[in-house]
Amino acid sequence: MPTLLHIDSSVFPQGSASRDVTTTFRKEWEAQHPNGTVIYRDLAAEPLPHLDLHGASAAFVAPADRTPEQTAAFALRDALATELEQADAVLIGAPMYNFAIPSTLKAWVDHVVIAGRTVGDTPSAAGTPVTVVASRGGSYAPGTPRESFEFVQNYLQKLLGDFLGLEVHFIVPELTAAPANPAMAELIPLFEASKVKAHEDAVDKAKALAARVA
C-alpha cells in the first residue's frame, strides 16, 4: 500500500498555519488510501540531533571500518534516508523563520543528504513527489518589497528538486501574521483568501498524488 512521509517543523503545536494545511493534505490522502502507511515526524516535538563529525565522516568510510560512534551516528542517517526512499509521496511543513527554514528541518536535510546515495548521478529517491507547505507571516512573492528575502522556496527547490531529484510542489499560505499585527490589518482579506486557497490546494494535491500511486 502507498506510503506517505509526513514531516512537520513548526514550533507551534496549535495555531500553526503550516500544520493546519499539512493536516488537511494528510486527511485527504488518508481518505484516498485508508489502508496506506503514514510515517510521521514532528521535528519540533522530537528534534533530530544536528549532524556531527561522526555522522558526517561515516558516510565516507566503509561500514566495516567505522568506529562505534560512526556506526551509531550513521544508523540514524540510514533510517531517515530509508524513510525517504520508501515513501511514495512526501509532505513537509516548512514555515519561514527569519527568512529561512526551521533549524530542525535543516537538521533533517543534513542527515538525508548522503553522497552516492540520495544525491549523485542516480539519487535514490529521484522522482518522488514532495509537497512543501511554505507558510510565512508576510509576503515574499515576486514583485513584493521583500522578494529578495525569500530563502525557503528558493532553497528547498534547489535542495529537494535539483540535488535530491524530487518532484517539488509548493503550497504557500502567506500573510499569516496579519490577524495579530495591527500594522497589517488592511491585509487580512488577502490573508484569508490565501488561507482558503492553501487548504483547497492541499486537498487537490493530495487527491492528485494519491491517484498517481493508487
Tab-separated table of C-alpha atoms in Angstrom:
chain	number	residue	atom	x	y	z
A	1	MET	CA	0.000	0.000	0.000
A	2	PRO	CA	1.119	3.591	-0.605
A	3	THR	CA	3.329	5.287	1.959
A	4	LEU	CA	3.275	8.991	2.831
A	5	LEU	CA	6.215	10.538	4.673
A	6	HIS	CA	4.810	13.498	6.638
A	7	ILE	CA	7.188	15.955	8.291
A	8	ASP	CA	6.141	18.973	10.389
A	9	SER	CA	8.611	21.532	11.714
A	10	SER	CA	6.564	24.395	13.163
A	11	VAL	CA	7.394	25.072	16.807
A	12	PHE	CA	3.712	25.755	17.493
A	13	PRO	CA	1.626	22.620	18.170
A	14	GLN	CA	-1.588	24.664	17.852
A	15	GLY	CA	-2.422	27.619	15.641
A	16	SER	CA	0.271	26.817	13.100
A	17	ALA	CA	-0.603	27.688	9.508
A	18	SER	CA	1.739	25.051	8.101
A	19	ARG	CA	0.439	22.329	10.434
A	20	ASP	CA	-3.174	23.210	9.608
A	21	VAL	CA	-2.536	22.810	5.887
A	22	THR	CA	-0.450	19.642	6.197
A	23	THR	CA	-3.272	18.199	8.299
A	24	THR	CA	-5.750	18.966	5.517
A	25	PHE	CA	-3.473	17.289	2.982
A	26	ARG	CA	-2.914	14.252	5.172
A	27	LYS	CA	-6.619	13.772	5.906
A	28	GLU	CA	-7.416	13.784	2.201
A	29	TRP	CA	-4.533	11.417	1.456
A	30	GLU	CA	-5.735	9.013	4.156
A	31	ALA	CA	-9.284	9.236	2.826
A	32	GLN	CA	-7.972	8.109	-0.558
A	33	HIS	CA	-5.709	5.428	0.959
A	34	PRO	CA	-7.356	4.272	4.228
A	35	ASN	CA	-5.117	1.210	4.348
A	36	GLY	CA	-1.936	3.049	3.475
A	37	THR	CA	1.003	3.890	5.710
A	38	VAL	CA	1.902	7.304	7.090
A	39	ILE	CA	5.366	7.834	8.553
A	40	TYR	CA	5.149	10.939	10.714
A	41	ARG	CA	7.987	13.013	12.102
A	42	ASP	CA	7.275	16.048	14.255
A	43	LEU	CA	10.662	17.728	14.249
A	44	ALA	CA	9.616	20.276	16.862
A	45	ALA	CA	8.300	17.734	19.367
A	46	GLU	CA	11.111	15.258	18.682
A	47	PRO	CA	14.016	17.176	17.139
A	48	LEU	CA	16.800	15.301	15.449
A	49	PRO	CA	20.368	15.853	16.622
A	50	HIS	CA	22.451	18.081	14.420
A	51	LEU	CA	24.732	16.274	12.006
A	52	ASP	CA	28.057	15.885	13.806
A	53	LEU	CA	31.556	14.740	12.979
A	54	HIS	CA	30.745	11.057	13.495
A	55	GLY	CA	27.650	11.080	11.308
A	56	ALA	CA	29.241	13.151	8.556
A	57	SER	CA	32.508	11.230	8.369
A	58	ALA	CA	30.797	7.829	8.490
A	59	ALA	CA	29.373	8.389	5.009
A	60	PHE	CA	32.906	8.294	3.615
A	61	VAL	CA	34.102	5.217	5.497
A	62	ALA	CA	33.357	1.579	4.676
A	63	PRO	CA	30.894	0.108	7.215
A	64	ALA	CA	33.467	-2.410	8.454
A	65	ASP	CA	35.966	0.370	9.151
A	66	ARG	CA	33.660	2.718	11.073
A	67	THR	CA	34.199	3.470	14.719
A	68	PRO	CA	31.384	2.585	17.130
A	69	GLU	CA	30.490	6.288	17.255
A	70	GLN	CA	30.324	6.494	13.454
A	71	THR	CA	28.225	3.355	13.259
A	72	ALA	CA	25.724	4.677	15.795
A	73	ALA	CA	25.503	8.097	14.147
A	74	PHE	CA	25.119	6.719	10.649
A	75	ALA	CA	22.322	4.387	11.756
A	76	LEU	CA	20.090	7.453	12.159
A	77	ARG	CA	21.075	8.834	8.763
A	78	ASP	CA	20.362	5.471	7.166
A	79	ALA	CA	16.938	5.239	8.833
A	80	LEU	CA	15.941	8.730	7.704
A	81	ALA	CA	17.178	8.162	4.167
A	82	THR	CA	15.318	4.848	4.017
A	83	GLU	CA	12.082	6.564	5.054
A	84	LEU	CA	12.534	9.000	2.184
A	85	GLU	CA	13.399	6.273	-0.306
A	86	GLN	CA	10.418	4.106	0.635
A	87	ALA	CA	7.869	6.917	0.506
A	88	ASP	CA	5.501	7.194	-2.447
A	89	ALA	CA	4.932	10.847	-1.575
A	90	VAL	CA	6.396	13.319	0.893
A	91	LEU	CA	4.643	16.143	2.759
A	92	ILE	CA	6.702	18.815	4.518
A	93	GLY	CA	5.530	21.696	6.688
A	94	ALA	CA	8.155	24.409	6.294
A	95	PRO	CA	7.215	27.697	7.944
A	96	MET	CA	9.501	30.659	7.338
A	97	TYR	CA	11.557	31.575	10.394
A	98	ASN	CA	13.814	34.605	9.958
A	99	PHE	CA	13.571	34.249	6.169
A	100	ALA	CA	14.615	30.562	6.088
A	101	ILE	CA	13.501	27.093	7.152
A	102	PRO	CA	13.439	25.997	10.829
A	103	SER	CA	16.744	24.633	12.084
A	104	THR	CA	15.046	21.339	12.902
A	105	LEU	CA	14.128	20.861	9.242
A	106	LYS	CA	17.679	21.774	8.220
A	107	ALA	CA	18.910	19.027	10.551
A	108	TRP	CA	16.691	16.511	8.742
A	109	VAL	CA	18.043	17.710	5.407
A	110	ASP	CA	21.639	17.352	6.571
A	111	HIS	CA	21.031	13.760	7.647
A	112	VAL	CA	19.262	12.589	4.474
A	113	VAL	CA	21.745	14.140	2.045
A	114	ILE	CA	24.137	11.234	1.592
A	115	ALA	CA	26.654	11.440	-1.243
A	116	GLY	CA	26.484	8.494	-3.615
A	117	ARG	CA	23.065	7.511	-2.341
A	118	THR	CA	20.379	10.188	-2.063
A	119	VAL	CA	22.489	12.617	-4.088
A	120	GLY	CA	24.783	11.959	-7.010
A	121	ASP	CA	24.368	10.648	-10.534
A	122	THR	CA	21.359	8.491	-9.607
A	123	PRO	CA	19.636	9.865	-6.466
A	124	SER	CA	17.883	7.011	-4.694
A	125	ALA	CA	14.571	8.862	-4.197
A	126	ALA	CA	14.558	10.683	-7.543
A	127	GLY	CA	11.108	11.411	-8.926
A	128	THR	CA	9.266	11.110	-5.617
A	129	PRO	CA	6.670	13.901	-5.351
A	130	VAL	CA	7.098	16.197	-2.365
A	131	THR	CA	4.578	18.834	-1.336
A	132	VAL	CA	6.012	21.655	0.760
A	133	VAL	CA	3.682	23.878	2.770
A	134	ALA	CA	5.782	27.041	2.939
A	135	SER	CA	3.841	29.333	5.251
A	136	ARG	CA	5.032	32.819	6.099
A	137	GLY	CA	3.880	35.822	8.116
A	138	GLY	CA	4.261	38.290	5.262
A	139	SER	CA	4.501	38.043	1.506
A	140	TYR	CA	7.703	37.360	-0.378
A	141	ALA	CA	6.104	36.787	-3.757
A	142	PRO	CA	7.668	38.160	-6.943
A	143	GLY	CA	7.201	41.918	-7.109
A	144	THR	CA	6.784	42.425	-3.354
A	145	PRO	CA	9.225	44.599	-1.364
A	146	ARG	CA	10.721	41.570	0.384
A	147	GLU	CA	11.012	39.286	-2.624
A	148	SER	CA	14.798	39.100	-2.183
A	149	PHE	CA	14.372	37.816	1.386
A	150	GLU	CA	12.715	34.577	0.236
A	151	PHE	CA	15.042	31.727	1.182
A	152	VAL	CA	12.525	28.943	1.827
A	153	GLN	CA	11.175	28.074	-1.609
A	154	ASN	CA	14.427	29.000	-3.329
A	155	TYR	CA	16.460	26.799	-1.004
A	156	LEU	CA	14.102	23.818	-0.930
A	157	GLN	CA	13.591	23.847	-4.693
A	158	LYS	CA	17.340	23.674	-5.232
A	159	LEU	CA	17.958	21.166	-2.442
A	160	LEU	CA	14.999	18.840	-2.846
A	161	GLY	CA	14.500	19.265	-6.566
A	162	ASP	CA	17.892	19.833	-8.151
A	163	PHE	CA	20.023	17.985	-5.588
A	164	LEU	CA	17.844	15.089	-4.402
A	165	GLY	CA	15.921	14.823	-7.677
A	166	LEU	CA	12.495	15.017	-6.058
A	167	GLU	CA	9.431	16.429	-7.804
A	168	VAL	CA	8.728	19.534	-5.728
A	169	HIS	CA	5.376	21.317	-5.358
A	170	PHE	CA	4.729	24.306	-3.096
A	171	ILE	CA	1.619	25.451	-1.245
A	172	VAL	CA	2.166	28.943	0.179
A	173	PRO	CA	-0.160	30.295	2.894
A	174	GLU	CA	1.057	33.849	3.318
A	175	LEU	CA	0.361	36.964	5.384
A	176	THR	CA	-0.359	34.733	8.379
A	177	ALA	CA	0.741	37.496	10.776
A	178	ALA	CA	-1.975	39.875	9.547
A	179	PRO	CA	-4.682	38.982	12.117
A	180	ALA	CA	-2.316	39.621	15.036
A	181	ASN	CA	-0.433	42.626	13.687
A	182	PRO	CA	-2.364	45.928	13.666
A	183	ALA	CA	0.022	47.311	11.054
A	184	MET	CA	-1.152	44.571	8.682
A	185	ALA	CA	-4.880	44.954	9.342
A	186	GLU	CA	-5.650	46.013	5.770
A	187	LEU	CA	-4.068	42.765	4.549
A	188	ILE	CA	-6.419	40.485	6.489
A	189	PRO	CA	-8.700	39.861	3.458
A	190	LEU	CA	-5.642	38.791	1.443
A	191	PHE	CA	-4.540	36.534	4.302
A	192	GLU	CA	-7.974	34.937	4.465
A	193	ALA	CA	-8.011	34.356	0.716
A	194	SER	CA	-4.543	32.843	0.870
A	195	LYS	CA	-5.606	30.537	3.702
A	196	VAL	CA	-8.646	29.293	1.797
A	197	LYS	CA	-6.597	28.699	-1.321
A	198	ALA	CA	-3.890	26.835	0.603
A	199	HIS	CA	-6.404	24.369	2.027
A	200	GLU	CA	-8.062	23.940	-1.365
A	201	ASP	CA	-4.667	23.332	-2.936
A	202	ALA	CA	-3.838	20.799	-0.221
A	203	VAL	CA	-6.976	18.794	-0.947
A	204	ASP	CA	-6.436	18.943	-4.709
A	205	LYS	CA	-2.769	17.991	-4.474
A	206	ALA	CA	-3.449	15.118	-2.072
A	207	LYS	CA	-6.129	13.722	-4.371
A	208	ALA	CA	-3.929	14.047	-7.445
A	209	LEU	CA	-0.899	12.410	-5.842
A	210	ALA	CA	-2.982	9.686	-4.207
A	211	ALA	CA	-4.406	8.809	-7.619
A	212	ARG	CA	-0.916	8.545	-9.084
A	213	VAL	CA	0.146	5.871	-6.623
A	214	ALA	CA	-3.150	4.019	-6.372
